[in-house]
GROMACS .gro file of C-alpha atoms in nm:
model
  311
    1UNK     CA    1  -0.885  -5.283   1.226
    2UNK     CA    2  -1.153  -5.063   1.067
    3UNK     CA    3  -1.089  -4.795   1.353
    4UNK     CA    4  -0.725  -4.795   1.280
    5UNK     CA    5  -0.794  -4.779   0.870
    6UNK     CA    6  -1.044  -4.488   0.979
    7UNK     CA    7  -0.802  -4.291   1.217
    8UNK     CA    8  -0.504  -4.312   0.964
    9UNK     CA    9  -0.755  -4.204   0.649
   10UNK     CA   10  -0.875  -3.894   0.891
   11UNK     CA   11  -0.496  -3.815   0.959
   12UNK     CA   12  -0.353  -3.830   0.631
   13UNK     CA   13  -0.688  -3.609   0.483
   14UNK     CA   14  -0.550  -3.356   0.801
   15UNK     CA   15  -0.241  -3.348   0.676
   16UNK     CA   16  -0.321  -3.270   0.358
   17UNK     CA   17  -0.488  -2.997   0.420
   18UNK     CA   18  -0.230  -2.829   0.625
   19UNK     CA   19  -0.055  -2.664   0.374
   20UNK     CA   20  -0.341  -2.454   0.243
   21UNK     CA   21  -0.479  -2.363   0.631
   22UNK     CA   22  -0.127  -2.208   0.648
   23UNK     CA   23  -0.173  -2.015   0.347
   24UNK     CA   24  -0.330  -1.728   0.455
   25UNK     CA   25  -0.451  -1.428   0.238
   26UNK     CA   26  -0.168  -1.116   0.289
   27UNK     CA   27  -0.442  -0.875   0.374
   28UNK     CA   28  -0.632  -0.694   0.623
   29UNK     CA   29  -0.862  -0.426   0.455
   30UNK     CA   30  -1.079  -0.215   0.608
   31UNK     CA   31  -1.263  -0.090   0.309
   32UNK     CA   32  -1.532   0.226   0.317
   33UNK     CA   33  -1.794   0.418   0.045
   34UNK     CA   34  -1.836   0.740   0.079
   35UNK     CA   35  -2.108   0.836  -0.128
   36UNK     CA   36  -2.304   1.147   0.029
   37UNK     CA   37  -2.265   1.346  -0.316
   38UNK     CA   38  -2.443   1.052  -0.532
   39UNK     CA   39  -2.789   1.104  -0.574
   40UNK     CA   40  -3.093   0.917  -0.715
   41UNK     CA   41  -2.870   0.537  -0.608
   42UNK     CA   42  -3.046   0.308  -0.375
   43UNK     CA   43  -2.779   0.349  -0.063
   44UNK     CA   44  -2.740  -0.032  -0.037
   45UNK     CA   45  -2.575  -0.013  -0.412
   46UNK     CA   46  -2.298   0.103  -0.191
   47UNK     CA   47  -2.326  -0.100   0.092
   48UNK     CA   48  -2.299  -0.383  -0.141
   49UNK     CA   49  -1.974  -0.220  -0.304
   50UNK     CA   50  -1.827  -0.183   0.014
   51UNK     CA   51  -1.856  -0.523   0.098
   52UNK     CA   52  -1.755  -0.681  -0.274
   53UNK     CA   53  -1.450  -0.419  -0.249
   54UNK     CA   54  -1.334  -0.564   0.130
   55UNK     CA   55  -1.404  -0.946  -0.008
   56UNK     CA   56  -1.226  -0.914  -0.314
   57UNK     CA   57  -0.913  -0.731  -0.134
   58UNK     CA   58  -0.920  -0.968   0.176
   59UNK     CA   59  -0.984  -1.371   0.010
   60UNK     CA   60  -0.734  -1.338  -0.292
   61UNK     CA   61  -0.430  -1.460  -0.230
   62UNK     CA   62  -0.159  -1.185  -0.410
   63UNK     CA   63   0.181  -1.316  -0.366
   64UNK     CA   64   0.387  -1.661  -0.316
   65UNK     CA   65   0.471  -1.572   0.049
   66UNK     CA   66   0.258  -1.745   0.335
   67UNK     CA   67   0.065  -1.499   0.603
   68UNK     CA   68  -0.092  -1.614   0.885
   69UNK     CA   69  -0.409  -1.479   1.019
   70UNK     CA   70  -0.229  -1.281   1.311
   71UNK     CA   71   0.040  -1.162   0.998
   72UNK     CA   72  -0.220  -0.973   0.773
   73UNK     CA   73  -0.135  -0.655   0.663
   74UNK     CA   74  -0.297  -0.380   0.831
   75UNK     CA   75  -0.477  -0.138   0.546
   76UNK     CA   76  -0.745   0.090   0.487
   77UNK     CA   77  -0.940   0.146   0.163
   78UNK     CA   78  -1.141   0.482   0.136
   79UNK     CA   79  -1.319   0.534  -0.164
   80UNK     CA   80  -1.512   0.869  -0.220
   81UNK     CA   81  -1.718   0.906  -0.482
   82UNK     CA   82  -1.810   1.218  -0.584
   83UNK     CA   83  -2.011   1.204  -0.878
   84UNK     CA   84  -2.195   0.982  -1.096
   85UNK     CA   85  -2.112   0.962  -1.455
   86UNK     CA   86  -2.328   0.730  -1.602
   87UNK     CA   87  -2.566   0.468  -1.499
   88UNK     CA   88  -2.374   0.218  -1.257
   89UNK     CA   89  -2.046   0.479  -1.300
   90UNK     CA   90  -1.912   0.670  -1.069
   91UNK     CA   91  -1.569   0.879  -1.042
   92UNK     CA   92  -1.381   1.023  -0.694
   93UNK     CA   93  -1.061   0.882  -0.493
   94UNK     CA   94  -0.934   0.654  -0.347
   95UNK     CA   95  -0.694   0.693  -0.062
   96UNK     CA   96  -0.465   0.369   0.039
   97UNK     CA   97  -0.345   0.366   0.409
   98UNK     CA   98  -0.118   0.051   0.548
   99UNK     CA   99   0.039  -0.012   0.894
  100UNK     CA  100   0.313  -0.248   0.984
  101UNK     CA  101   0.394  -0.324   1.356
  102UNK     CA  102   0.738  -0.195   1.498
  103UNK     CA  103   0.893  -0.468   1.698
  104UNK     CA  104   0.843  -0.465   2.072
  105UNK     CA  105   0.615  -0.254   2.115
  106UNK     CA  106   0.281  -0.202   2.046
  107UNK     CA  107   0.275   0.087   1.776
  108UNK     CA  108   0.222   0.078   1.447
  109UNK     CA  109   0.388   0.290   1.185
  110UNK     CA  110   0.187   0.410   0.858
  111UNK     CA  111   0.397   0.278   0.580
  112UNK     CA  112   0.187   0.373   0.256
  113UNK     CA  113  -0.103   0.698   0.298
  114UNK     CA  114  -0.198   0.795  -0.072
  115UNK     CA  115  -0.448   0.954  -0.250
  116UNK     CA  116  -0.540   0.860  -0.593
  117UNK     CA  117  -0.759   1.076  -0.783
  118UNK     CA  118  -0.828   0.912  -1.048
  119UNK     CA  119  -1.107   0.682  -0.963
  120UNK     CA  120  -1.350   0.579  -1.203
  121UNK     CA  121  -1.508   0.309  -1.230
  122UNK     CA  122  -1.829   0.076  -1.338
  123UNK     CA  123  -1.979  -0.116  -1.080
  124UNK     CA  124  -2.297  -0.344  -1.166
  125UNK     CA  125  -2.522  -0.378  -0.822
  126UNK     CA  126  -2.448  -0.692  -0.637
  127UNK     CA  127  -2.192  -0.851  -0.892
  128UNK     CA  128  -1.862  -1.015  -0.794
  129UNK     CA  129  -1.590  -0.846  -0.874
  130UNK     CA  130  -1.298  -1.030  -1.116
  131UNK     CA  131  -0.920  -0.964  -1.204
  132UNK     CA  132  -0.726  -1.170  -1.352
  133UNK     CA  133  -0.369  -1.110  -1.404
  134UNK     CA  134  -0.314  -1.229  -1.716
  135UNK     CA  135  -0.591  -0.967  -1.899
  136UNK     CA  136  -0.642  -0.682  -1.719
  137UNK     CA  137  -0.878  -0.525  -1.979
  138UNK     CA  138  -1.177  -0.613  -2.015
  139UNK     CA  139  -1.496  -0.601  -2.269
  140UNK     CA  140  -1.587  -0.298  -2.060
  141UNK     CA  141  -1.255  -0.103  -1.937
  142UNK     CA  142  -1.436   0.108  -1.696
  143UNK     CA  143  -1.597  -0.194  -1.563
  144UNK     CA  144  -1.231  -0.391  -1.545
  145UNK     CA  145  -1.107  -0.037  -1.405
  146UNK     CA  146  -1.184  -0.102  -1.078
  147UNK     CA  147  -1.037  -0.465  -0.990
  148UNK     CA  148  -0.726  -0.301  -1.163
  149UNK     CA  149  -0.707  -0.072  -0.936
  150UNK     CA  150  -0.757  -0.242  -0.651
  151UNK     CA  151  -0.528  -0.516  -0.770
  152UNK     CA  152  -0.240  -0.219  -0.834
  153UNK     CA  153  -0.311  -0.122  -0.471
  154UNK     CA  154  -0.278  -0.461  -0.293
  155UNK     CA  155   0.049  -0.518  -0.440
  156UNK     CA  156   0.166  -0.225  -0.337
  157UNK     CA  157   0.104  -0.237  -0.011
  158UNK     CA  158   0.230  -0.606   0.019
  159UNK     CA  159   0.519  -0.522  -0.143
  160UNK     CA  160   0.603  -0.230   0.089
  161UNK     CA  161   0.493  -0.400   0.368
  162UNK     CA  162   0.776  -0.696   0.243
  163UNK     CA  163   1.053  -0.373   0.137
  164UNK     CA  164   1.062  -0.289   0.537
  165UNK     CA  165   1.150  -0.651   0.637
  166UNK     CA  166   1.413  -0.721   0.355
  167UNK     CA  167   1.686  -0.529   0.112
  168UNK     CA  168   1.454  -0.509  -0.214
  169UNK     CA  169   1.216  -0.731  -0.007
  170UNK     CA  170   0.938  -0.582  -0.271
  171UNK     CA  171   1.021  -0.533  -0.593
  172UNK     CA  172   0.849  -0.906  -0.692
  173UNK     CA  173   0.513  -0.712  -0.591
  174UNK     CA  174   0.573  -0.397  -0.783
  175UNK     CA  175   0.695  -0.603  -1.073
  176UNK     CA  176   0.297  -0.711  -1.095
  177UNK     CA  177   0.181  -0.390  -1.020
  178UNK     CA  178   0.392  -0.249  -1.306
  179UNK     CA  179   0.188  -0.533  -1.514
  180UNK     CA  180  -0.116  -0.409  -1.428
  181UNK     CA  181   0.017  -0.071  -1.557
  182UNK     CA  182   0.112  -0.216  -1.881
  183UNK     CA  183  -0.235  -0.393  -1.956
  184UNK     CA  184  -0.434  -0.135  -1.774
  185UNK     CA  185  -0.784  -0.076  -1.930
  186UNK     CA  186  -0.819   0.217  -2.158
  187UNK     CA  187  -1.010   0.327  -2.495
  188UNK     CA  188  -1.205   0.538  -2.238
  189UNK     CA  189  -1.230   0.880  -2.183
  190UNK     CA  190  -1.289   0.882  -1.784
  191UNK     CA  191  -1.031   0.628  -1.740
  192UNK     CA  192  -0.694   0.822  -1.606
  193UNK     CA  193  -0.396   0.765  -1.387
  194UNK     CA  194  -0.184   0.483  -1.615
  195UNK     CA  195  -0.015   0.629  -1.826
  196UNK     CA  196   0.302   0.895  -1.825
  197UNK     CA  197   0.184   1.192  -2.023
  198UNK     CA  198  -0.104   1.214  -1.809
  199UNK     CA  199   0.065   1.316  -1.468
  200UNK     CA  200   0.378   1.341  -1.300
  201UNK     CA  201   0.213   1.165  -1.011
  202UNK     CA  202  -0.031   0.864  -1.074
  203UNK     CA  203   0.045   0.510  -1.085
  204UNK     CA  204   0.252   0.506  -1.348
  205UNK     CA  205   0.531   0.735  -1.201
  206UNK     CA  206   0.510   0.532  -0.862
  207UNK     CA  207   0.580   0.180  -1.036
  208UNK     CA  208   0.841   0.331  -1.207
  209UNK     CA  209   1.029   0.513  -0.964
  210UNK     CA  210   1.004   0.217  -0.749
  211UNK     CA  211   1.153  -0.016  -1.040
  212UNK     CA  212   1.397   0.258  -1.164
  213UNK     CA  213   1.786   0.190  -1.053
  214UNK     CA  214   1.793   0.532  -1.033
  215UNK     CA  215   1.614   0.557  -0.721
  216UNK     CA  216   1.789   0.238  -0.559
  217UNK     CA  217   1.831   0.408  -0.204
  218UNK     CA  218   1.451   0.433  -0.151
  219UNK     CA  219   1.436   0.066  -0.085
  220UNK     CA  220   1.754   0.048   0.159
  221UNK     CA  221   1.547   0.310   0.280
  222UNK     CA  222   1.285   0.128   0.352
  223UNK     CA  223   1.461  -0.150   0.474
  224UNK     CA  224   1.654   0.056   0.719
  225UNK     CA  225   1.415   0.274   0.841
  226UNK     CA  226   1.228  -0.028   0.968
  227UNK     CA  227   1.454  -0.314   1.055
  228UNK     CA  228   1.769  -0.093   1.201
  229UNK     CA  229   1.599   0.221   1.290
  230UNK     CA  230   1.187   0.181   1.435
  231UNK     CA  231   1.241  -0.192   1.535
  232UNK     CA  232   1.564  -0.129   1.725
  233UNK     CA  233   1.409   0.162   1.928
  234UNK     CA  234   1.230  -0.036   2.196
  235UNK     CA  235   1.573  -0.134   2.320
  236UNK     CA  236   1.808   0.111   2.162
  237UNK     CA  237   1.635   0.453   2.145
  238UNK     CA  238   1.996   0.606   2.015
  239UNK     CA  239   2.116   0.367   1.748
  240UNK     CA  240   1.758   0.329   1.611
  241UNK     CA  241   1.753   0.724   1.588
  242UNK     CA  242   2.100   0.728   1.422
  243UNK     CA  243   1.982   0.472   1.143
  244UNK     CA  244   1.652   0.670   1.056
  245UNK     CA  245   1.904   0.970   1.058
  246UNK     CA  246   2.137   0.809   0.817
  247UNK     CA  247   1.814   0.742   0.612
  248UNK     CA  248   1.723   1.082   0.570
  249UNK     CA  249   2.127   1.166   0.445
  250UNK     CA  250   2.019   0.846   0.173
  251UNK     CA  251   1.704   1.029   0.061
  252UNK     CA  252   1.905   1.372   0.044
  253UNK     CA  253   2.116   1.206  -0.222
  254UNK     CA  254   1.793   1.115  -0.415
  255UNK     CA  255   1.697   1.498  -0.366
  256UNK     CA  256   1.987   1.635  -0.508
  257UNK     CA  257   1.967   1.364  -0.791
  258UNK     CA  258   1.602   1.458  -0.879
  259UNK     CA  259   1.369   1.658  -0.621
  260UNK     CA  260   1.064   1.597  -0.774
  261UNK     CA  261   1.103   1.194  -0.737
  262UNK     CA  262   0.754   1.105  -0.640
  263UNK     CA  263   0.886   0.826  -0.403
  264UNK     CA  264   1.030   1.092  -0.208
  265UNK     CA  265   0.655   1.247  -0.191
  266UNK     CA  266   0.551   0.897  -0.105
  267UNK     CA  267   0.773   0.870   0.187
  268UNK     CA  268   0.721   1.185   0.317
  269UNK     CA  269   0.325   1.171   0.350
  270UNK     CA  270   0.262   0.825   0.562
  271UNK     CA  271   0.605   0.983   0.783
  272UNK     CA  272   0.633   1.333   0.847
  273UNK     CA  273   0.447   1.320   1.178
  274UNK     CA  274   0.607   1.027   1.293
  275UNK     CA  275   0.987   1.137   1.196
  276UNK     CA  276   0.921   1.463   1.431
  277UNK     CA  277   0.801   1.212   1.703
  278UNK     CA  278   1.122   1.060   1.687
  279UNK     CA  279   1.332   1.365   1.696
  280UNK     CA  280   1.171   1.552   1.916
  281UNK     CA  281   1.353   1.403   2.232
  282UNK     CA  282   1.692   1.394   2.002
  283UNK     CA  283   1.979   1.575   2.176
  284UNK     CA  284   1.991   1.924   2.047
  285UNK     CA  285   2.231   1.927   1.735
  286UNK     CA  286   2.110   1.592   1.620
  287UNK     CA  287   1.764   1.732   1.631
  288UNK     CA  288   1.833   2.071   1.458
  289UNK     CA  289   2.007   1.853   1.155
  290UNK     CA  290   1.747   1.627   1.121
  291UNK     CA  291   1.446   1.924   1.087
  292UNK     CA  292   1.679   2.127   0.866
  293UNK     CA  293   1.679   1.818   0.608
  294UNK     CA  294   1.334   1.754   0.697
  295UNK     CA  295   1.264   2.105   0.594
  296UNK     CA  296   1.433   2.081   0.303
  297UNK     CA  297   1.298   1.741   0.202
  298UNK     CA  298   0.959   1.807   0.249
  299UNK     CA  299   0.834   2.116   0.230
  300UNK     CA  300   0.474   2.047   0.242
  301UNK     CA  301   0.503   1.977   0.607
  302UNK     CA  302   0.745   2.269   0.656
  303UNK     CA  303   0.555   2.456   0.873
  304UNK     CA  304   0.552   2.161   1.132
  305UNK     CA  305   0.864   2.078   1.133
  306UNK     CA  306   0.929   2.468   1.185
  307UNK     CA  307   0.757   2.444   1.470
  308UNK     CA  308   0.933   2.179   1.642
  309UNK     CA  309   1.256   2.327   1.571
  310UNK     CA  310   1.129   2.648   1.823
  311UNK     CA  311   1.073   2.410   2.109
   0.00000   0.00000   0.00000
């Protein structure tokens, strides 16, 4: 009897625990310190950042949505510090890279690839690092600066990452990043990037062009890029192309509404390569319109797409 009492107890404690083994964290970060420029620190200062950075990112859980291990959200976290400001403070960038798999196959496309340059930061050696989302701010905002920006980060890259699967899939995660824009440290002079007068491109403009009805095609964008364009090119090379076509006609609308929209920046940098892979095998006057609206689009990466037009 005391077997049986003893099997059932170790099956029902099981059970109970099944629900938070299938609650995995949404994130995969790679995180790395680049701190060559920085002298007079002990190097392992940095090590040790590099390692609270990739905990803090990887063991919070950030949304209501379940991940499992084999789900996690491909990212990258590069921080490059270029100069020390103060004892334990340090300013530079950070650039944000995150992949998402494109059904059956075994490529990944880069769905966020920014670089913020307003990084600045306290970091005490060997301390855990805190956020809490209902006080950003803390006693020290340049201490507080850096889980905020980190936090800003994570949610948007999970809520990307959720955009591609679903219509508006996202807009729960930028709804918290645009509250960590609201109660985003300040009263500090090196503190930058949260508010609108200071840029037309810092986090600030990105929350709100991704909240603003204005700018609704970017997320069917998103969506259709991904779920009727990438992932329907293992088996239909010509009706995935034709979707990721129609996409670019969608963001030609936002163009002509506003050029400067910094979603259309956004877009443009983790894609441009990839969006001449895809047309390069294009039959001829579907490739020639989709390079002349890439030109026009994005003329950082002009040249390139140039190029590809000649061959």
């Amino acid at each position: 009897m005391r077997r049986i009492y003893n099997f059932l107890w170790i099956l029902f404690s099981a059970l109970l625990l099944l629900p938070h083994q299938s609650r995995g964290q949404e994130l995969h970060a790679r995180v790395t310190v680049v701190a060559d420029k920085i002298r007079g620190v002990d190097p392992s200062v940095f090590r040790d950042l590099q390692k609270a950075v990739q905990d803090f990112l990887n063991t919070r859980q950030w949304s209501d949505r379940s991940y499992p291990t084999t789900a996690r959200i491909d990212c990258n976290f590069l921080l490059d510090l270029q100069s020390q400001v103060d004892q334990n403070t340090f300013s530079g960038s950070l650039t944000v890279q995150s992949m998402r798999p494109v059904y059956g196959s075994s490529y990944s496309s880069t769905v966020l690839n920014f670089k913020d340059k307003d990084l600045a930061f306290k970091y005490e050696p060997f301390s855990q690092l805190v956020f809490n989302d209902t006080r950003v701010s803390g006693n020290d905002a340049l201490q507080s600066n850096l889980t905020a920006i980190l936090a800003y980060y994570a949610y948007m890259v999970i809520g990307l990452d959720q955009a591609s699967f679903s219509p508006n899939g996202g807009n729960a995660l930028f709804k918290k990043a645009l509250h960590v824009v609201n109660n985003a440290p300040a009263n500090n002079r090196n503190i930058s990037g949260w508010k609108a007068f200071e840029s037309t491109r810092n986090r600030y403009w990105l929350t709100e062009n991704l909240l603003n009805p204005r700018y609704k095609n970017f997320h069917e964008v998103m969506y259709q890029y991904y779920r009727k364009g990438l992932d329907q090119m293992y088996n239909h090379m010509d009706k995935g192309r034709d979707a990721v076509l129609g996409c670019l006609n969608l963001l030609n609308a936002m163009y002509a509404d506003n050029p400067r929209t910094m979603v259309l920046q956004l877009f443009f940098e983790a894609k441009s390569q990839e969006l001449i892979g895809i047309f390069s095998k294009a039959p001829g006057p579907q490739k020639m319109q989709a390079l002349n609206l890439l030109q026009k689009l994005d003329p950082q990466h002009g040249v390139q797409y140039q190029e590809e037009a000649k061959r």
